[in-house]
Each structure stands twice: as structure tokens, then as C-alpha cells.
XYZ file of C-alpha atoms in Angstrom:
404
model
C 40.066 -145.741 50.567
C 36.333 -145.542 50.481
C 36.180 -141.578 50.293
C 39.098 -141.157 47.613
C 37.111 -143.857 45.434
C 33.582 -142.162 46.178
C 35.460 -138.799 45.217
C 37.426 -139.802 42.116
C 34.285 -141.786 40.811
C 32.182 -138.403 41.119
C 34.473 -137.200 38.167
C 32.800 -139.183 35.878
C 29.168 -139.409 36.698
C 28.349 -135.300 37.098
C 27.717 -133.104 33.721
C 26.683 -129.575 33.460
C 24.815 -127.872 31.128
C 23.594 -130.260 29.286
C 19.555 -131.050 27.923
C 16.848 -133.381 29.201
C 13.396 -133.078 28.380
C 10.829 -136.228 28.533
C 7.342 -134.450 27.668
C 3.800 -135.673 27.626
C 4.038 -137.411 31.523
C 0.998 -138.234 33.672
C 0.630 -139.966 36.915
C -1.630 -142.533 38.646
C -2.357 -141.982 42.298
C -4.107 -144.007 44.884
C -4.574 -145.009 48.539
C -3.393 -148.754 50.055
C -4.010 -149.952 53.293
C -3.710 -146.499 54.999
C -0.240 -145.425 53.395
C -0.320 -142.597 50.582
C 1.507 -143.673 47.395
C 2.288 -142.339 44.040
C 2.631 -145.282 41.571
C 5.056 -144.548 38.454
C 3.966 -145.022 35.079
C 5.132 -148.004 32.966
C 8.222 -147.731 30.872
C 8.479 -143.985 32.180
C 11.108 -142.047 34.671
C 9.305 -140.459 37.399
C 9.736 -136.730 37.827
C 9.093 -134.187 40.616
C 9.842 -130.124 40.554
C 10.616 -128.528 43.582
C 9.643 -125.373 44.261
C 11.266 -123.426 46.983
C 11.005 -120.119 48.869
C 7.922 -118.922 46.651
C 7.106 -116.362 49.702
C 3.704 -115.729 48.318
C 2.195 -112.919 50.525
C 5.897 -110.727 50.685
C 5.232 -106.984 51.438
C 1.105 -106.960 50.669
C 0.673 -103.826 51.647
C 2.362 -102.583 48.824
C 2.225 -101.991 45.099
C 5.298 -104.277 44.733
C 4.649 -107.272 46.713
C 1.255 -108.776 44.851
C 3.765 -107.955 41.456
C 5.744 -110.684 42.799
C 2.995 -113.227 43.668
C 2.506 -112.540 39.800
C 6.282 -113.204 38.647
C 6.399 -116.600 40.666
C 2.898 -118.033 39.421
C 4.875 -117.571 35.996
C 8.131 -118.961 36.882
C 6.215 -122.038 37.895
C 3.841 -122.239 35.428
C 7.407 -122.267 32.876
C 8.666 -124.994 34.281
C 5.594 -127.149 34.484
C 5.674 -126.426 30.694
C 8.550 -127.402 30.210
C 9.266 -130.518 32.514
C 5.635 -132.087 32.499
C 6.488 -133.838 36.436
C 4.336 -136.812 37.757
C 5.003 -134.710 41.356
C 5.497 -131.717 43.127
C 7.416 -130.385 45.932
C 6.381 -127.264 47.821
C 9.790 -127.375 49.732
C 8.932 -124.262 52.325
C 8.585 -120.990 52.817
C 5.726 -121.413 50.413
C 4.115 -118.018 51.679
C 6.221 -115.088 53.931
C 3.476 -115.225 56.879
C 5.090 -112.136 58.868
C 4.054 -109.921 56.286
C 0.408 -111.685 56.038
C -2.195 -109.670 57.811
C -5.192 -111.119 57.209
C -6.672 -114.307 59.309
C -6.448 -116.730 56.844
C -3.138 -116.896 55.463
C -4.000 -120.016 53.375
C -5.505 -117.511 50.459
C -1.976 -117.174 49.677
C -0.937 -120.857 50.246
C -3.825 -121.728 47.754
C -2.269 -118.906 45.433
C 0.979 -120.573 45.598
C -0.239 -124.309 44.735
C -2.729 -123.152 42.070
C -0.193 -123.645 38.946
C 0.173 -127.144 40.084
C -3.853 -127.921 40.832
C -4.925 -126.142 37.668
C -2.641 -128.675 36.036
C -3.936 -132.050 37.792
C -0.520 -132.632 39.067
C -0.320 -134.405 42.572
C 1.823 -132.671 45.801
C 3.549 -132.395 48.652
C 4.247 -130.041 51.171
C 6.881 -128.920 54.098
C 7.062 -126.408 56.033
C 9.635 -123.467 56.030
C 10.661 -120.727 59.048
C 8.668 -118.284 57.275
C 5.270 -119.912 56.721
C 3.926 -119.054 60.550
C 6.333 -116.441 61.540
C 4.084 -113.877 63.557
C 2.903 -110.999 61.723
C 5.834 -108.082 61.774
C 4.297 -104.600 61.782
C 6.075 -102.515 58.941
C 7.752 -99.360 60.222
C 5.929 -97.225 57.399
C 2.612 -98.140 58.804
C 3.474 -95.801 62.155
C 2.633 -92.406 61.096
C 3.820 -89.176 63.483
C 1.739 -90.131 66.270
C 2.811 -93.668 67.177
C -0.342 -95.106 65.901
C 0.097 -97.606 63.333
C -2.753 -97.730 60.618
C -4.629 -100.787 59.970
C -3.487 -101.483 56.666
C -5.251 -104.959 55.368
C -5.200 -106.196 51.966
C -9.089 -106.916 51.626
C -8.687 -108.209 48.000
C -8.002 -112.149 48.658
C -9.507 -111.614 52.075
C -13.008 -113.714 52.758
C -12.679 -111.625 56.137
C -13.595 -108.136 56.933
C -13.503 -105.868 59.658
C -11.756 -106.559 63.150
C -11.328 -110.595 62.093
C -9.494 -109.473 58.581
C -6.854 -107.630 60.802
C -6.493 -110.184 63.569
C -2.613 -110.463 62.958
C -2.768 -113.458 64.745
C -1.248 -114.949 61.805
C -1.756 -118.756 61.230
C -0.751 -121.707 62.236
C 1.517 -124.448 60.787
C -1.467 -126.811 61.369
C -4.251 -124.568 60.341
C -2.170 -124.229 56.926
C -1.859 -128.365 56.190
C -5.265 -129.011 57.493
C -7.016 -126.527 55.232
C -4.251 -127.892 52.409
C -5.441 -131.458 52.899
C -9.426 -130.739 53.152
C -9.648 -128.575 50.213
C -7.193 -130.238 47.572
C -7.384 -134.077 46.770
C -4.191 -133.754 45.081
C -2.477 -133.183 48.345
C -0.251 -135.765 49.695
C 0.947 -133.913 52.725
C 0.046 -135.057 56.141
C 0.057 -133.332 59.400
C 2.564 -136.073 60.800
C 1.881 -137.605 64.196
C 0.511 -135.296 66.818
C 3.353 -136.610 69.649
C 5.897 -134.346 66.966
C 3.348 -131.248 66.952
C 3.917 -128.405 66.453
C 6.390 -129.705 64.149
C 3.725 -130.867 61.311
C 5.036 -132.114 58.120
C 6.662 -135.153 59.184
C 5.248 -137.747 56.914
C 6.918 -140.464 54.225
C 5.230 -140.891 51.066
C 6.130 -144.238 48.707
C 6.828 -144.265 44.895
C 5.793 -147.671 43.411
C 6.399 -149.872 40.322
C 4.501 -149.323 37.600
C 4.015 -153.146 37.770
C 3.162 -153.488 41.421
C 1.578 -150.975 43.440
C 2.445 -152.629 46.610
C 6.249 -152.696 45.593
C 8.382 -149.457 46.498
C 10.617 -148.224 44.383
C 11.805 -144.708 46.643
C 10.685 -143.700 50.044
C 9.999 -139.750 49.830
C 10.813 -138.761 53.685
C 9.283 -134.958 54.451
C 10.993 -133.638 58.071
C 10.026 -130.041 59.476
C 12.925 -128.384 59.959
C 11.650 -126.165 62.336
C 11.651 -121.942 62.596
C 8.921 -119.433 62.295
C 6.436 -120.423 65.814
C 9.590 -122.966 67.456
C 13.472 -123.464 66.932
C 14.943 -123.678 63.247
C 15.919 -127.413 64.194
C 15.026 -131.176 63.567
C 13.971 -132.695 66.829
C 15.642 -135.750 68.915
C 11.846 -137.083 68.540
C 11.744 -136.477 65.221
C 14.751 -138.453 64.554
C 13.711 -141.299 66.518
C 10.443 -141.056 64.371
C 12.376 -141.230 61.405
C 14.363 -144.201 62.283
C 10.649 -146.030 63.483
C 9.032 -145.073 60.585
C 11.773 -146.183 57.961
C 12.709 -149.788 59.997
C 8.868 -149.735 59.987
C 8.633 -149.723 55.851
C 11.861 -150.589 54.982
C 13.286 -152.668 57.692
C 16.373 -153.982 55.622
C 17.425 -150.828 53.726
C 16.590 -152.264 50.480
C 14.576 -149.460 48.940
C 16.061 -146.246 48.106
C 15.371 -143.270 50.224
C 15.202 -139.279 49.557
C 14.869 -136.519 52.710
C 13.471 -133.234 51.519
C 13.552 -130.471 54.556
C 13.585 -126.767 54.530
C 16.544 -125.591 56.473
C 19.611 -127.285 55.701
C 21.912 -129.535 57.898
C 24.984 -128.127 59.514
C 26.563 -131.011 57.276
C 26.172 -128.165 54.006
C 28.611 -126.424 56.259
C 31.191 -128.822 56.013
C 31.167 -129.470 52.328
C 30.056 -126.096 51.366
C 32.121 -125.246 48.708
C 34.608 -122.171 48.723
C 35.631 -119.484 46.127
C 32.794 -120.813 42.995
C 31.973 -124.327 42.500
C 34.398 -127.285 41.881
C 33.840 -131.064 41.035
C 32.964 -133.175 43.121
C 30.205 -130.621 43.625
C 27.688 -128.813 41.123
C 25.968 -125.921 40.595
C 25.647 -122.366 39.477
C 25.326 -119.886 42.052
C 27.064 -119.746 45.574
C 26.623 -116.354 46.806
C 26.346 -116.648 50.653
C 27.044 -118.724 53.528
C 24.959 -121.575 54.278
C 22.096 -120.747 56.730
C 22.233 -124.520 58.619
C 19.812 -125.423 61.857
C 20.516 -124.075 65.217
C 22.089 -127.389 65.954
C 22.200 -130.863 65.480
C 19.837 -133.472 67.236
C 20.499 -136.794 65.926
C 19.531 -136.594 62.015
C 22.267 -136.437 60.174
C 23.593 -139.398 62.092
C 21.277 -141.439 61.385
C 20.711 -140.461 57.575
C 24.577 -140.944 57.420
C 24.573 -144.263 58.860
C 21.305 -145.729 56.802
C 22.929 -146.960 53.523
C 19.216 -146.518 51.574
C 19.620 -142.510 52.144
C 20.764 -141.401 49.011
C 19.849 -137.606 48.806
C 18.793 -134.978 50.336
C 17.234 -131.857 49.321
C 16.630 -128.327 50.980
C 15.870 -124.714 50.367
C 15.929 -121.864 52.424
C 19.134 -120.083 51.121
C 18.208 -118.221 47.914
C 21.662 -118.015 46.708
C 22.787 -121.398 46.725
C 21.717 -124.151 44.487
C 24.708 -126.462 44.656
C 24.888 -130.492 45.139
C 28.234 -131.830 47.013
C 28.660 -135.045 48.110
C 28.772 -135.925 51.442
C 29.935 -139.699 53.125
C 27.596 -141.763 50.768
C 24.795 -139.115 49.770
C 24.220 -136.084 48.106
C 23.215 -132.918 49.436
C 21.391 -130.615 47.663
C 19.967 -126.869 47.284
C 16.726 -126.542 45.267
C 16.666 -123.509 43.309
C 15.048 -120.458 44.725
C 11.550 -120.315 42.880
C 9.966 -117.472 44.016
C 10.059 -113.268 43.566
C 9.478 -113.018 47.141
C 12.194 -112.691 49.408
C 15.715 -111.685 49.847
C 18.032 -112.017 46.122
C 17.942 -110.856 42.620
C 19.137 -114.231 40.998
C 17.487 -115.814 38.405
C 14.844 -117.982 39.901
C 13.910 -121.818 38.786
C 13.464 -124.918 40.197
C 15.111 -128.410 40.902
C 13.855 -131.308 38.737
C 14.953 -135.328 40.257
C 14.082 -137.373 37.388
C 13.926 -141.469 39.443
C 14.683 -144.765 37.059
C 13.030 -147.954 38.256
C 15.480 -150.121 37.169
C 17.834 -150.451 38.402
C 17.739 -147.315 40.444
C 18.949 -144.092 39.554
C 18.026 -140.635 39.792
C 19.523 -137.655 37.963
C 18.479 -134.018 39.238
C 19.106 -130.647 37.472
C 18.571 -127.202 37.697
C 15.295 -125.583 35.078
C 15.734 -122.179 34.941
C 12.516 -119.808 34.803
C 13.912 -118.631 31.008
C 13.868 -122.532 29.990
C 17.834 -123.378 30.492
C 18.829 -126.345 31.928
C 22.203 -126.853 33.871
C 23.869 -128.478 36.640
C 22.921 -132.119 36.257
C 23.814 -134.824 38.545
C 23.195 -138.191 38.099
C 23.491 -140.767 40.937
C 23.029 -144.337 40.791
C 25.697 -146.388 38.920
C 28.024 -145.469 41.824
C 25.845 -147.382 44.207
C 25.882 -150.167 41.958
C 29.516 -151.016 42.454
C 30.963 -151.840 45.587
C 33.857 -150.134 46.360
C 35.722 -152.565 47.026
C 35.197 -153.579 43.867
C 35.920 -150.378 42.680
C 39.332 -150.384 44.573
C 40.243 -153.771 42.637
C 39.316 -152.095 39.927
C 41.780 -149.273 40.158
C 44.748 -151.248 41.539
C 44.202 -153.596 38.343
C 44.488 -150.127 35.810
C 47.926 -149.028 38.118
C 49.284 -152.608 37.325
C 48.715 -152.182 33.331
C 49.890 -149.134 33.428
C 53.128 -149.638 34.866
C 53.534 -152.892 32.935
C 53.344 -150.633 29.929
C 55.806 -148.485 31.129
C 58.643 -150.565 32.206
């Protein structure tokens, strides 16, 4: 009965609404023998924000659209505040490229990282469907004559005249290569050229504060596609995924954590329906989950690998719900940004990761400094559950021994 036992223990390990704040956190980082890590800090957790679906760049040919740029350098400056991370996640759709103009659409991309640079705080990046969608020419730019006007935003622009309004727009590789070049905090990577043009497919390790060469989580980054190619993970992609992680952790014996934008069609099957009820948490569930086109071989093999323990996604800005699903949790981040589609209150998903033994909790920081849906994951994978089976058939016998 390995699902009613996953189930029923969910009961007990998932709280909402409650506060966690560890303050005054910095990070080491370094390089080893060609492999990015992030090292954790003795006797501390190790925290990372995600921010999702900032869409930096939305509507700039308007008054309202560099308002909004404005409102989500705020929201994320907040929660840096107030959660102090050792990490951050720019989990895609970092700028909204089909409204982007201008040549270089990494002016907004550096707009969009700056709260986290100005800060000293170490990154990573993936790519969403909107960060190299081709430029989209606004209706109201096509006056009575069928002429549109050249309409080009010269104020972050380092371009003028024909080049600033090439509308070319800018590619997924363009973006990470000028990310990596001009920010030393970056720890994105363009991924291996045999996946291009799907870029950000790259693992990044977390290691004991006691031993930088020993892992303590394997961060796993996966484009999920859209924007200049289908809104799917790739067969190779999978098969890179399953190298890469028998590669660095050929027994399964360090934790593991997927972040993607676009969801799984797995968040279909668990979605929840008609508000939010345990096993799963969260606050808002206001649409229908907007999965990949289809499904090329991930999921099965994240299902199958028992050190996948979460993963986490963006892309629908009115869901920010964790369910469990088989032996992991999926999770919406929080939609960060005042760009794009929704009125909700925006924030950001915290994971908070405990060396040992291994646990992570994650939770939802709102942009007004409320905390809610918190989920904490670990002491189920310390007990078998077969052991937890025994465990439960002993409790039935006491029970009805003290009734008849």
C-alpha cells in the first residue's frame, strides 16, 4: 500500500501559514575540476528564492509597461529582505521578448537580475516560452494607412537608428552568453551544444560545508522549450539527463531537485479541483494547468530515479500549489513579476535544504512579507514504507486490543 502510506503520511508533515525566517545568510562559491558548485555554510540551512514570470520588458511602448519593470524590482528586492537566500532562481520568462523591440533584449534581462547582483547573491537561470518569442507588432502601432510606426524605446537602448529597431529579437543563446560574460555571479551554462537551441540544460551541485567535494543536492536546470521551438522537453534531453545524473550520482545517493519552466503533463493529473486539499498545498488555483505539448521521456525517468525529490516550475501565474506525485513533489513557484497575464498578489518560492540528514522545506513569501503554504519533505524519505506499513498494522492491533 505504498501510495495510501505516502498519502496518509503527507497529513502530518505539511503546515500552512506558519513563520520561518533565518536572517543574516551568506554564501561561499567556487569552481572544482570543471563542475560549478555552491558550497553551504557551516551549521546553516541553505536557501534559494525563485523568481518566476518577472516579464521584464511587457508592453514598452507604453506608459504602463516600464511601471511594472518598477513594481517587480520591488517585489524582489522585499523578499531578498526578508529571506536573506545563499541562491537564486530566475525560473523563466525572466523578460516578455515579443514585446522587446530593441536589438539587445539583455538590457532588460540585466534589469531583471540587478536586485540579486546589487546584493552579491549568486544565480541561476532557465529559460521560459517568452524570453525569445519573436517580436509581436502591437495593433495600436498601425495608424489609418497600414503603416505601422517605428515605435522604439531608446531609453535602455545602447542602439540607435535602423539597429535599435531590428525586431529581430534575441536569441536564447545570445541572452545566457551575455548573462555568463558580464556577471561572475552567474551559474547558468549554455548546456551542451548537441541539445541547442534548447540552452539551459546544466546541473549545478550544493556541497557540505565540511567538504567541498561532497554533494549534498544536485540542482538539475532543463529547458522546457517554447518561444523560437516546441513548449517541450526533448527525447535528447532526457537521455542527457539520465547521462549526466548516472555520470555524478551513479547510485542515487544524493538528493536531486528539477527546476523547468513549463510544467509536466504530470500537474495535470494531480492538479487539484474545486480549492486546495491535503495532500496538496497552496493558496491560489485559478486556472488550468498550462503542461508541455507532450511528453518525451522525462517524467519517466524522474519518476523512476528514487534521488528526484522535487520539482519546481512556473509559467502559470495563477497557480502556486505543491501535490504529491508517486515519490516527489511537484511544485508551482509563485508568480513574481507585474508583467504578464493576472492580478494576484505576486511573491516568490523559498526551498530552505538541511544537510543532515536531508530535508528541505519550501514556502510561499509574499511581496507584502506573509509567509504561507509550507511544505516540508524529508522525514518521509527517511522511513521505509514498509516500515511504515508495520508501523500502522502494529497501531490497528492496539487499538482493537483496547477495544475488545
Amino acid at each position: 500500500m505504498p501510495i495510501l502510506s505516502f498519502t496518509f503520511f503527507s497529513l502530518f508533515i505539511l503546515t500552512v501559514g506558519s513563520d520561518y525566517q533565518v536572517l543574516g545568510l551568506t554564501t561561499t562559491t567556487t569552481k572544482a575540476s570543471g563542475e560549478r558548485y555552491v558550497q553551504m555554510r557551516a551549521g546553516a540551512p541553505f536557501k534559494i528564492a525563485l523568481f518566476a514570470d518577472l516579464h521584464y520588458g511587457e508592453a514598452t511602448s507604453t506608459d504602463w509597461g516600464p511601471l511594472q519593470d518598477v513594481n517587480s524590482t520591488r517585489v524582489m528586492n522585499t523578499i531578498l529582505d526578508d529571506e536573506t537566500p545563499d541562491f537564486v532562481i530566475y525560473l523563466g520568462d525572466v523578460i516578455t521578448a515579443n514585446n522587446i523591440p530593441i536589438a539587445n533584449a539583455s538590457l532588460y534581462w540585466d534589469q531583471a537580475i540587478s536586485p540579486t547582483t546589487s546584493r552579491g547573491i549568486p544565480f541561476a537561470s532557465v529559460f521560459g516560452n517568452h524570453d525569445d518569442t519573436p517580436f509581436e507588432w502591437p495593433k495600436e502601432w498601425f495608424p489609418a494607412p497600414g503603416i505601422p510606426q517605428l515605435i522604439c524605446p531608446a531609453v535602455n537602448s545602447t542602439h540607435s537608428g535602423e539597429e535599435a529597431c531590428s525586431f529581430r529579437g534575441t536569441q536564447r543563446i545570445e541572452l545566457m552568453k551575455h548573462e555568463i560574460e558580464h556577471n561572475v555571479l552567474s551559474y547558468s551554462s549554455n548546456g551542451p551544444k548537441a541539445l541547442w537551441p534548447s540552452i539551459s540544460n546544466y546541473a549545478i551541485q550544493v556541497s557540505s560545508s565540511d567538504d567541498p567535494k561532497s554533494p549534498v543536492v544536485y540542482l538539475y536546470f532543463l529547458d522546457s522549450g517554447g518561444g523560437s521551438y516546441p513548449q517541450v522537453i526533448s527525447n535528447a534531453q532526457a537521455e542527457w539527463f539520465q547521462n549526466k545524473s548516472e555520470e555524478i550520482n551513479p547510485n542515487s545517493s544524493v538528493p536531486e531537485l528539477i527546476f523547468c519552466h513549463i510544467p509536466s503533463q504530470a500537474y495535470d493529473k494531480v492538479a487539484p479541483q474545486f480549492g486546495i486539499h491535503k495532500p496538496c498545498v497552496g493558496s491560489i488555483n485559478k486556472e488550468n494547468v498550462s503542461s508541455q505539448a507532450a511528453e518525451l521521456g522525462i517524467m519517466e525517468l524522474l519518476v523512476k530515479r528514487p534521488s528526484v525529490k522535487a520539482i519546481f516550475v512556473g509559467h502559470n501565474h495563477g497557480l502556486d500549489w505543491c501535490c504529491p506525485y508517486e515519490k516527489l513533489w511537484l511544485c508551482f513557484a509563485r508568480h513574481t513579476g507585474y508583467g504578464g497575464y493576472g492580478d494576484w498578489p505576486r511573491g516568490a518560492r523559498i526551498i530552505e535544504i538541511t544537510q543532515q540528514p536531508f530535508s528541505f522545506r519550501t514556502w510561499i513569501r509574499m511581496e507584502d512579507s506573509i509567509v504561507h503554504s509550507k511544505v516540508v519533505h524529508g522525514i518521509a524519505d527517511q522511513l521505509s514504507y514498509k516500515a511504515f506499513d508495520q508501523m500502522i498494522v502494529i497501531l490497528l492491533c492496539f487499538f482493537m486490543c483496547l477495544i475488545f
